[in-house]
Amino acid sequence: MFQHIGEMVLMLCRTLCAWPQVWRQRQKVLDQLFDIGNASLFMVCILSLFIGGVLSLQSGPVLADRGLAGVLGAIVGTSMCKELAPVMMAVLIAGRIGSAMAAEIGSMQVYQEIDALRTMNINPLSYLVLPRLVAIAVALPLLTIFSILIGWFGGAVVAATNPRVGVPFQSFFRVLSENVDAGDVANGLFKSLCFAIVIGVVSCQQGLATIGGPRGVGRSVTKAVVNSIVLILILDYFLTRLLLYFQ
Amino acid sequence: MNPVVTNHQGVSVQVRGLRKSFAGTPVLQGIDFEVAPGEIFVIMGPSGSGKSVLLKHIIGLERPDAGEILIGGKPVGSPGVMDRFRLAMVFQSGALLNSLTVGENVGLYLSEHRLKPPGEIARIVAEKLELVGLKGASDKLPNELSGGMKKRAAIARALVIEPQLVLYDEPTSELDPLSAVTIAEEIVRLRQRIRATSLVVSHDRDLAFGVADRIAVIHQGQLLTIGTPEEVRRFNDPLVQRFLSADFKPSNHPPTP
Ligand SMILES: Nc1ncnc2c1ncn2[C@@H]1O[C@H](COP(=O)(O)OP(=O)(O)OP(=O)(O)O)[C@@H](O)[C@H]1O
Ligand SMILES: [Mg+2]
């Protein structure tokens, strides 16, 4: 997995060199954005609702037993926006969108479509990789914002309805808004932007590196998803360390 | 970034000492030949002899282990060659983009490089599709086409480029005799119209002897002979003769133009 990192960095640089083409490829970016939203919005809602809910459910009773139920809003609010939403959404999108990107580009490679592009002097990086990378870099932070809001809501609902927690809606959100500021949300969005680039680069690189027929496509898809998730979790630690300096 | 080629001229191709192995198995073992601008050069040879690999080297999709390939006197891998010359390749499998319609595939070069306004592109695409007998297939997706239709769409896609050098990998292998004749005519006409250089890989002896200025016969990665159709026909080598006369039943083939 790590031997690809050099190739991935190289691909990222080359793709960024094709950046001026992005306006030309805007239709493809929009198509990709639409696909991503279409494929994942519903899952994002469900998943975020339950993540927020279980967060309240786990920490709520523990805090309530010690008479600290009041800070639940701060805990759910911060952990959702700084950690859980960016990471969980990145994992979800790696599975849902990264796999599709690797499969599509991989089968284009296998069926010589990429060779055909090259013979027409069309750079596969600006034609295929750039629109996908831009789309995912826009979509994942947006989905993360969405996820944060729904996660907060899920946490609040559980906090209000679970008898062992019993924190009313208003006080949950009052504590939340006192403790979570725009910087915390920006923190999460920065992470999700980094994760989006990881997913896009890993998936496209695996797709382009596909060899050997339909089986090769399957192999690339698996690798794209697994490698993305591993890199996301490792990167998450270091990004957290880095972002601590800015607080 | 793209040349606005006003007076089309074919480009020359020089292949010198080309060698290539895949995982230790030699596929091309020292290929040398030259193709003059505007020439129609046909490469024949048995299946697996390395013809498709040779074409991929010429258009720069594969890197040679040894030797060099010059297009218009410039090494094919050097920067700018693809921008400077208009090249096209018709893949053995067609290699249409499956996510685009046939019309979008055929117009891809023009639309992606912004060479013509959309209305003009649509007109050119319709014209080329009609030429290869695919009128009305413009809005179909490639997987709704038969093998031969895909091949013809791929040929239309190459013609739209108005290339200075076209590489055809078995352009007629999946076609009925009548379409094969149309394609052969089109290969010749492209040369008359824009003086394009054509490299044709084919098993189809009627096509080869009908259109070729010169023919090369390749066997196990080596050229057995290069010459005019007459010279190749008379070439006294058991391998070449066996290849040229195998299953030859003139009554089953229509005459080529
Ligand atoms: N990417 C590759 N990896 C390994 N071996 C390859 C590769 N491409 C081609 N070969 C080998 O090179 C040889 C020549 O293949 P090529 O496709 O050029 O044959 P061909 O002359 O075009 O045959 P056909 O007429 O059947 O199309 C074959 O033995 C094939 O197994
Ligand atoms: Mg072949």
Coordinates of C-alpha atoms and ligand atoms in Angstrom, one line a residue:
Chain A
M1 CA 0.0 0.0 0.0
F2 CA 2.7 2.5 0.9
Q3 CA 4.7 1.9 -2.3
H4 CA 1.8 3.6 -4.1
I5 CA 2.1 6.8 -2.1
G6 CA 4.8 8.2 -4.3
E7 CA 2.7 7.5 -7.4
M8 CA -0.3 9.1 -5.6
V9 CA 1.5 12.2 -4.7
L10 CA 2.8 12.5 -8.3
M11 CA -0.7 12.0 -9.7
L12 CA -2.0 14.7 -7.3
C13 CA 0.6 17.1 -8.5
R14 CA 0.0 16.4 -12.1
T15 CA -3.7 16.7 -11.7
L16 CA -3.3 20.0 -9.9
C17 CA -1.2 21.1 -12.9
A18 CA -4.3 20.5 -15.0
W19 CA -6.2 22.9 -12.7
P20 CA -6.8 25.5 -15.4
Q21 CA -8.9 22.9 -17.2
V22 CA -11.4 22.8 -14.4
W23 CA -13.7 25.4 -15.8
R24 CA -13.8 23.5 -19.1
Q25 CA -14.7 20.3 -17.3
R26 CA -17.4 22.0 -15.2
Q27 CA -20.2 19.9 -16.7
K28 CA -18.4 16.7 -15.6
V29 CA -17.8 18.1 -12.1
L30 CA -21.5 18.8 -11.8
D31 CA -22.4 15.3 -13.0
Q32 CA -20.0 13.8 -10.5
L33 CA -21.4 16.0 -7.7
F34 CA -24.9 15.0 -8.6
D35 CA -23.9 11.3 -8.5
I36 CA -22.2 11.7 -5.2
G37 CA -25.2 13.5 -3.6
N38 CA -27.6 11.0 -5.2
A39 CA -25.7 8.0 -4.0
S40 CA -25.0 9.1 -0.5
L41 CA -27.3 11.8 0.9
F42 CA -29.8 9.3 2.3
M43 CA -27.2 7.2 3.9
V44 CA -25.5 10.3 5.4
C45 CA -28.8 11.2 7.1
I46 CA -29.4 7.8 8.6
L47 CA -25.9 7.2 9.6
S48 CA -25.5 10.7 11.2
L49 CA -28.7 10.4 13.1
F50 CA -27.6 7.2 14.7
I51 CA -24.0 8.3 15.4
G52 CA -25.3 11.4 17.3
G53 CA -27.9 9.2 19.0
V54 CA -25.5 6.6 20.2
L55 CA -23.1 9.2 21.4
S56 CA -25.7 10.7 23.7
L57 CA -26.8 7.2 24.7
Q58 CA -23.2 6.2 25.7
S59 CA -22.1 9.3 27.5
G60 CA -25.4 10.6 28.7
P61 CA -26.1 8.1 31.6
V62 CA -22.4 8.2 32.7
L63 CA -22.6 12.0 33.0
A64 CA -26.1 11.9 34.5
D65 CA -25.0 9.5 37.3
R66 CA -22.3 12.1 38.2
G67 CA -24.7 15.0 37.9
L68 CA -23.0 16.3 34.8
A69 CA -25.8 15.7 32.3
G70 CA -25.8 19.4 31.5
V71 CA -22.5 19.2 29.6
L72 CA -23.8 16.5 27.3
G73 CA -24.5 19.1 24.6
A74 CA -20.9 20.2 24.6
I75 CA -19.6 16.7 24.4
V76 CA -21.9 15.6 21.5
G77 CA -21.4 18.9 19.8
T78 CA -17.7 18.9 19.8
S79 CA -17.0 15.3 19.1
M80 CA -19.5 15.2 16.3
C81 CA -18.1 18.2 14.5
K82 CA -14.4 17.7 15.1
E83 CA -14.1 14.0 14.9
L84 CA -17.1 11.7 14.2
A85 CA -18.8 13.5 11.3
P86 CA -15.6 14.0 9.2
V87 CA -14.2 10.5 9.8
M88 CA -17.4 8.6 9.5
M89 CA -18.5 10.5 6.4
A90 CA -15.1 9.9 4.8
V91 CA -15.3 6.2 5.5
L92 CA -18.8 6.1 4.1
I93 CA -17.8 8.0 1.0
A94 CA -14.7 5.9 0.5
G95 CA -17.0 2.8 0.4
R96 CA -19.7 4.4 -1.6
I97 CA -18.0 6.8 -4.0
G98 CA -14.3 5.8 -3.9
S99 CA -15.2 2.3 -4.9
A100 CA -17.3 3.5 -7.8
M101 CA -14.5 5.8 -9.0
A102 CA -11.9 3.0 -8.9
A103 CA -14.3 0.6 -10.7
E104 CA -15.2 3.1 -13.4
I105 CA -11.6 4.2 -14.2
G106 CA -10.4 0.6 -13.7
S107 CA -12.7 -0.8 -16.3
M108 CA -11.9 2.1 -18.7
Q109 CA -8.2 1.1 -18.3
V110 CA -9.0 -2.6 -18.9
Y111 CA -11.1 -1.9 -22.0
Q112 CA -8.4 0.4 -23.4
E113 CA -10.6 3.5 -23.2
I114 CA -7.8 5.3 -21.4
D115 CA -5.4 4.3 -24.2
A116 CA -7.9 5.7 -26.7
L117 CA -8.0 9.0 -24.8
R118 CA -4.2 9.2 -24.9
T119 CA -4.2 8.6 -28.6
M120 CA -6.6 11.5 -29.0
N121 CA -4.1 13.6 -27.0
I122 CA -6.7 13.9 -24.2
N123 CA -5.0 13.8 -20.8
P124 CA -6.8 11.2 -18.6
L125 CA -5.8 13.2 -15.6
S126 CA -7.7 16.3 -16.7
Y127 CA -10.5 14.4 -18.4
L128 CA -11.1 11.8 -15.7
V129 CA -9.3 12.5 -12.5
L130 CA -9.6 16.3 -12.1
P131 CA -13.4 16.4 -12.2
R132 CA -13.7 13.6 -9.7
L133 CA -11.2 15.1 -7.4
V134 CA -12.9 18.5 -7.5
A135 CA -16.3 17.0 -7.0
I136 CA -15.4 14.9 -4.0
A137 CA -13.4 17.8 -2.5
V138 CA -16.6 19.9 -2.7
A139 CA -19.0 17.2 -1.8
L140 CA -17.4 15.7 1.3
P141 CA -17.2 18.9 3.3
L142 CA -20.8 19.7 2.4
L143 CA -21.9 16.3 3.4
T144 CA -19.9 16.7 6.6
I145 CA -21.8 19.9 7.5
F146 CA -25.0 18.1 6.8
S147 CA -23.9 15.2 9.0
I148 CA -22.8 17.5 11.9
L149 CA -26.2 19.1 11.9
I150 CA -28.1 15.8 11.8
G151 CA -25.8 14.3 14.3
W152 CA -26.5 17.1 16.8
F153 CA -30.1 16.7 16.2
G154 CA -29.9 12.9 16.8
G155 CA -27.9 13.4 20.0
A156 CA -30.5 16.0 21.2
V157 CA -33.4 13.7 20.6
V158 CA -31.9 10.8 22.5
A159 CA -30.8 13.2 25.3
A160 CA -34.4 14.5 25.6
T161 CA -36.2 11.2 25.3
N162 CA -34.0 8.7 27.1
P163 CA -35.2 8.6 30.8
R164 CA -31.6 7.9 32.1
V165 CA -30.3 11.1 30.4
G166 CA -33.2 13.5 30.5
V167 CA -31.6 16.6 29.1
P168 CA -34.3 18.8 27.5
F169 CA -33.9 20.0 23.9
Q170 CA -33.3 23.7 24.6
S171 CA -30.7 23.2 27.3
F172 CA -28.9 20.7 25.1
F173 CA -28.5 23.2 22.3
R174 CA -27.8 26.1 24.6
V175 CA -24.8 24.3 26.1
L176 CA -23.8 23.1 22.6
S177 CA -23.9 26.6 21.2
E178 CA -21.9 28.0 24.2
N179 CA -19.2 25.4 23.7
V180 CA -18.9 24.8 20.0
D181 CA -17.8 27.7 17.9
A182 CA -17.2 28.2 14.2
G183 CA -13.5 27.2 14.7
D184 CA -14.5 23.7 15.7
V185 CA -16.7 23.3 12.7
A186 CA -13.9 24.7 10.4
N187 CA -11.6 22.2 12.1
G188 CA -13.9 19.3 11.0
L189 CA -14.3 20.7 7.6
F190 CA -10.6 21.0 7.1
K191 CA -10.2 17.4 8.0
S192 CA -13.0 16.3 5.7
L193 CA -11.4 18.2 2.8
C194 CA -8.1 16.4 3.4
F195 CA -9.9 13.0 3.6
A196 CA -11.7 13.9 0.3
I197 CA -8.4 14.4 -1.4
V198 CA -7.2 11.1 0.0
I199 CA -10.2 9.2 -1.3
G200 CA -10.1 10.8 -4.7
V201 CA -6.4 10.3 -5.2
V202 CA -6.3 6.7 -3.9
S203 CA -9.3 5.6 -5.9
C204 CA -8.3 7.2 -9.1
Q205 CA -4.7 6.0 -8.8
Q206 CA -5.9 2.5 -8.1
G207 CA -8.3 2.7 -11.1
L208 CA -5.6 3.9 -13.4
A209 CA -3.2 1.2 -12.2
T210 CA -5.6 -1.6 -12.9
I211 CA -4.2 -4.5 -14.9
G212 CA -5.6 -7.8 -16.0
G213 CA -9.3 -7.8 -16.9
P214 CA -12.4 -7.7 -14.7
R215 CA -10.6 -9.4 -11.9
G216 CA -8.1 -6.6 -11.8
V217 CA -11.0 -4.2 -11.5
G218 CA -12.2 -6.1 -8.5
R219 CA -8.8 -6.0 -7.0
S220 CA -8.5 -2.3 -7.6
V221 CA -11.8 -1.5 -6.0
T222 CA -11.0 -3.5 -2.8
K223 CA -7.6 -1.9 -2.6
A224 CA -9.0 1.6 -3.2
V225 CA -11.5 1.3 -0.3
V226 CA -9.2 -0.4 2.1
N227 CA -6.3 1.9 1.5
S228 CA -8.5 5.0 1.7
I229 CA -9.9 4.0 5.0
V230 CA -6.5 3.1 6.5
L231 CA -5.0 6.3 5.3
I232 CA -8.0 8.3 6.6
L233 CA -7.6 6.9 10.1
I234 CA -3.9 7.4 10.2
L235 CA -4.1 10.9 8.8
D236 CA -6.9 11.7 11.2
Y237 CA -4.5 11.3 14.1
F238 CA -1.9 13.5 12.6
L239 CA -4.4 16.1 11.5
T240 CA -5.8 16.2 15.1
R241 CA -2.3 16.7 16.4
L242 CA -1.7 19.5 13.9
L243 CA -5.0 21.2 14.6
L244 CA -4.4 21.2 18.3
Y245 CA -1.7 23.9 17.7
F246 CA -4.3 26.3 16.3
Q247 CA -6.5 26.3 19.3
Chain B
M1 CA -2.2 23.6 -27.3
N2 CA -3.5 22.0 -30.4
P3 CA -2.3 22.6 -33.9
V4 CA -4.6 24.3 -36.3
V5 CA -3.6 22.3 -39.3
T6 CA -4.5 24.1 -42.4
N7 CA -2.7 22.2 -45.1
H8 CA -2.7 18.6 -44.1
Q9 CA 0.4 16.6 -44.8
G10 CA 1.1 13.0 -43.9
V11 CA 3.9 12.4 -41.5
S12 CA 6.7 9.8 -41.8
V13 CA 7.2 7.0 -39.4
Q14 CA 10.6 5.4 -38.7
V15 CA 11.0 2.4 -36.5
R16 CA 14.5 1.4 -35.7
G17 CA 15.7 -1.7 -33.8
L18 CA 12.5 -1.9 -31.8
R19 CA 12.5 -4.6 -29.1
K20 CA 10.0 -5.4 -26.4
S21 CA 9.5 -8.2 -24.0
F22 CA 6.7 -8.8 -21.6
A23 CA 7.8 -10.5 -18.4
G24 CA 10.8 -12.0 -20.1
T25 CA 8.9 -13.2 -23.2
P26 CA 10.2 -11.4 -26.3
V27 CA 7.3 -10.1 -28.4
L28 CA 9.1 -7.7 -30.7
Q29 CA 12.6 -8.7 -31.6
G30 CA 14.3 -6.0 -33.6
I31 CA 11.8 -4.3 -36.0
D32 CA 13.1 -1.9 -38.6
F33 CA 11.0 -0.1 -41.2
E34 CA 10.2 3.3 -42.6
V35 CA 6.9 4.6 -43.8
A36 CA 6.9 7.6 -46.1
P37 CA 4.5 10.5 -45.7
G38 CA 1.2 9.7 -47.4
E39 CA 2.0 6.0 -47.8
I40 CA -0.4 3.2 -47.0
F41 CA 1.6 0.6 -45.3
V42 CA 0.0 -2.8 -44.4
I43 CA 1.4 -5.1 -41.7
M44 CA 0.3 -8.7 -42.0
G45 CA 1.1 -11.6 -39.8
P46 CA -0.3 -14.5 -37.8
S47 CA -2.3 -13.9 -34.6
G48 CA 0.0 -13.3 -31.7
S49 CA 2.9 -12.1 -33.8
G50 CA 3.1 -8.7 -32.1
K51 CA 1.2 -6.5 -34.5
S52 CA -1.0 -4.8 -32.0
V53 CA 2.0 -4.3 -29.7
L54 CA 3.9 -2.7 -32.5
L55 CA 1.1 -0.2 -33.2
K56 CA 0.9 0.7 -29.5
H57 CA 4.6 1.5 -29.6
I58 CA 4.2 3.7 -32.6
I59 CA 1.5 5.8 -31.0
G60 CA 3.5 6.0 -27.7
L61 CA 1.3 3.8 -25.5
E62 CA 4.1 1.4 -24.8
R63 CA 7.7 2.2 -24.1
P64 CA 10.2 0.1 -26.1
D65 CA 12.9 -1.9 -24.3
A66 CA 15.3 -0.9 -27.1
G67 CA 15.3 1.0 -30.3
E68 CA 13.4 4.1 -31.3
I69 CA 10.4 5.3 -33.1
L70 CA 10.3 8.6 -34.9
I71 CA 7.2 10.4 -36.1
G72 CA 7.9 13.2 -38.5
G73 CA 11.5 12.8 -37.4
K74 CA 10.7 13.4 -33.7
P75 CA 11.0 10.6 -31.1
V76 CA 7.4 9.6 -30.2
G77 CA 7.9 9.9 -26.5
S78 CA 9.3 13.5 -26.6
P79 CA 7.1 16.3 -25.3
G80 CA 5.0 18.0 -27.9
V81 CA 4.9 15.3 -30.5
M82 CA 1.2 14.6 -29.7
D83 CA 0.4 18.3 -29.8
R84 CA 2.3 18.9 -33.0
F85 CA 0.9 16.1 -35.1
R86 CA -2.6 14.8 -35.4
L87 CA -2.5 11.1 -34.9
A88 CA -5.3 8.6 -34.6
M89 CA -5.6 4.9 -33.8
V90 CA -8.4 2.5 -34.4
F91 CA -8.1 -0.1 -31.7
Q92 CA -8.7 -3.8 -32.4
S93 CA -11.5 -3.7 -29.9
G94 CA -12.8 -0.3 -31.0
A95 CA -12.2 1.2 -27.5
L96 CA -15.2 3.5 -27.6
L97 CA -15.9 5.3 -24.3
N98 CA -18.7 3.3 -22.9
S99 CA -20.1 6.2 -20.9
L100 CA -20.6 8.4 -23.9
T101 CA -23.0 8.0 -26.8
V102 CA -21.7 7.0 -30.2
G103 CA -22.0 10.6 -31.4
E104 CA -20.2 12.0 -28.4
N105 CA -17.4 9.4 -28.9
V106 CA -17.0 10.3 -32.6
G107 CA -17.0 14.1 -31.8
L108 CA -14.8 13.7 -28.7
Y109 CA -11.6 15.0 -30.2
L110 CA -13.2 18.1 -31.6
S111 CA -15.3 18.9 -28.5
E112 CA -12.5 18.2 -26.0
H113 CA -10.0 20.3 -27.8
R114 CA -12.5 23.0 -28.7
L115 CA -11.7 22.9 -32.3
K116 CA -15.2 23.5 -33.6
P117 CA -18.4 25.0 -32.3
P118 CA -21.0 22.4 -31.2
G119 CA -23.3 22.8 -34.2
E120 CA -20.4 22.2 -36.6
I121 CA -19.2 19.2 -34.6
A122 CA -22.7 17.7 -34.8
R123 CA -22.7 18.1 -38.6
I124 CA -19.2 16.5 -38.9
V125 CA -20.2 13.6 -36.7
A126 CA -23.3 12.9 -38.6
E127 CA -21.4 13.1 -41.9
K128 CA -18.7 10.6 -40.7
L129 CA -21.2 8.3 -39.2
E130 CA -23.1 8.2 -42.5
L131 CA -19.8 7.5 -44.3
V132 CA -19.2 4.3 -42.3
G133 CA -22.8 3.3 -42.5
L134 CA -24.0 4.2 -39.0
K135 CA -26.5 6.8 -39.9
G136 CA -28.9 7.3 -37.0
A137 CA -26.7 5.4 -34.4
S138 CA -25.5 8.7 -33.0
D139 CA -27.6 8.6 -29.8
K140 CA -27.0 4.9 -29.1
L141 CA -24.6 3.8 -26.4
P142 CA -21.6 1.7 -27.4
N143 CA -22.9 -1.4 -25.6
E144 CA -26.0 -1.3 -27.8
L145 CA -23.9 -1.8 -30.9
S146 CA -22.6 -5.0 -32.5
G147 CA -18.9 -5.7 -32.7
G148 CA -18.7 -4.5 -36.3
M149 CA -20.7 -1.4 -35.6
K150 CA -18.3 -0.5 -32.8
K151 CA -15.4 -0.9 -35.1
R152 CA -17.0 1.3 -37.7
A153 CA -17.8 3.9 -35.0
A154 CA -14.1 3.8 -34.0
I155 CA -13.1 4.4 -37.6
A156 CA -15.5 7.3 -37.8
R157 CA -13.9 8.7 -34.6
A158 CA -10.4 8.4 -36.2
L159 CA -11.6 10.1 -39.4
V160 CA -13.1 13.0 -37.6
I161 CA -9.6 13.9 -36.3
E162 CA -8.4 14.4 -39.9
P163 CA -5.2 12.7 -38.9
Q164 CA -1.8 13.0 -40.4
L165 CA -1.1 9.5 -39.4
V166 CA -3.7 6.8 -38.8
L167 CA -3.0 3.4 -37.3
Y168 CA -5.7 0.8 -38.0
D169 CA -5.7 -2.4 -36.0
E170 CA -7.6 -4.9 -38.1
P171 CA -10.2 -2.4 -39.3
T172 CA -12.2 -5.0 -41.2
S173 CA -11.8 -8.1 -39.0
E174 CA -15.4 -8.0 -37.8
L175 CA -17.0 -6.5 -40.9
D176 CA -19.1 -8.0 -43.6
P177 CA -17.5 -7.9 -47.1
L178 CA -19.5 -4.9 -48.2
S179 CA -18.6 -2.8 -45.2
A180 CA -15.0 -4.0 -45.5
V181 CA -14.9 -2.5 -49.0
T182 CA -16.3 0.8 -47.8
I183 CA -13.6 1.0 -45.1
A184 CA -10.9 0.1 -47.7
E185 CA -12.2 2.9 -49.9
E186 CA -12.2 5.3 -47.0
I187 CA -8.6 4.5 -46.2
V188 CA -7.6 5.3 -49.7
R189 CA -9.8 8.4 -49.9
L190 CA -8.3 9.8 -46.7
R191 CA -4.9 9.7 -48.4
Q192 CA -6.3 11.4 -51.5
R193 CA -8.1 14.1 -49.4
I194 CA -5.5 15.0 -46.8
R195 CA -2.5 13.0 -47.8
A196 CA -2.6 11.0 -44.5
T197 CA -0.1 8.3 -43.8
S198 CA -1.9 5.0 -42.9
L199 CA -0.6 2.0 -41.1
V200 CA -3.0 -0.9 -41.4
V201 CA -2.7 -4.1 -39.5
S202 CA -4.8 -6.7 -41.1
H203 CA -5.3 -10.4 -41.8
D204 CA -7.6 -9.5 -44.6
R205 CA -5.5 -10.2 -47.7
D206 CA -8.0 -8.6 -50.1
L207 CA -7.8 -5.4 -48.1
A208 CA -4.1 -5.6 -47.8
F209 CA -3.3 -6.2 -51.4
G210 CA -6.1 -3.8 -52.5
V211 CA -5.0 -0.7 -50.6
A212 CA -1.3 -1.2 -49.8
D213 CA 1.6 0.7 -51.3
R214 CA 3.8 -1.6 -49.4
I215 CA 3.3 -4.7 -47.2
A216 CA 5.3 -6.0 -44.3
V217 CA 4.9 -9.5 -43.0
I218 CA 5.7 -10.0 -39.4
H219 CA 6.2 -13.4 -37.7
Q220 CA 7.1 -13.9 -34.1
G221 CA 8.2 -10.4 -33.6
Q222 CA 10.4 -10.2 -36.6
L223 CA 9.8 -8.8 -40.1
L224 CA 10.1 -11.5 -42.7
T225 CA 9.8 -9.2 -45.7
I226 CA 8.8 -5.6 -46.7
G227 CA 7.9 -4.7 -50.3
T228 CA 5.2 -3.8 -52.7
P229 CA 2.2 -6.2 -52.9
E230 CA 3.8 -7.8 -56.1
E231 CA 7.1 -8.3 -54.4
V232 CA 5.5 -9.8 -51.3
R233 CA 3.4 -12.1 -53.4
R234 CA 6.5 -13.3 -55.2
F235 CA 8.6 -13.4 -52.1
N236 CA 10.1 -16.9 -51.9
D237 CA 9.8 -17.8 -48.3
P238 CA 7.8 -20.8 -47.1
L239 CA 6.4 -19.0 -44.1
V240 CA 5.2 -16.0 -46.1
Q241 CA 3.8 -18.2 -48.8
R242 CA 2.0 -20.4 -46.4
F243 CA 0.5 -17.4 -44.6
L244 CA -0.6 -15.7 -47.9
S245 CA -2.1 -18.8 -49.4
A246 CA -3.7 -20.4 -46.4
D247 CA -7.5 -20.9 -46.6
F248 CA -7.5 -18.6 -49.6
K249 CA -10.8 -19.1 -51.4
P250 CA -11.2 -16.3 -53.9
S251 CA -14.8 -17.2 -54.6
N252 CA -15.7 -16.3 -51.0
H253 CA -14.4 -12.8 -51.1
P254 CA -15.7 -9.9 -53.1
P255 CA -13.2 -8.0 -55.2
T256 CA -11.5 -5.1 -53.5
P257 CA -11.5 -1.7 -55.2
Ligands
LIG1 N1 0.4 -6.2 -22.0 C1 0.9 -7.4 -22.3 N2 1.5 -8.2 -21.4 C2 2.0 -9.4 -21.7 N3 2.0 -9.9 -22.9 C3 1.5 -9.2 -23.9 C4 0.9 -7.9 -23.6 N4 0.4 -7.5 -24.8 C5 0.7 -8.4 -25.7 N5 1.3 -9.5 -25.2 C6 1.8 -10.7 -25.9 O1 2.4 -10.2 -27.1 C7 2.2 -11.1 -28.1 C8 1.7 -10.3 -29.3 O2 0.5 -9.7 -29.0 P1 -0.3 -8.9 -30.1 O3 -1.6 -8.4 -29.4 O4 0.6 -7.8 -30.6 O5 -0.7 -9.9 -31.2 P2 -1.3 -9.6 -32.6 O6 -0.3 -9.8 -33.6 O7 -2.0 -8.3 -32.6 O8 -2.4 -10.7 -32.7 P3 -3.9 -10.7 -33.3 O9 -3.8 -10.8 -34.8 O10 -4.5 -11.9 -32.7 O11 -4.5 -9.4 -32.8 C9 1.2 -12.1 -27.6 O12 1.9 -13.3 -27.4 C10 0.7 -11.6 -26.3 O13 0.5 -12.6 -25.4
MG2 MG -3.9 -7.6 -32.5

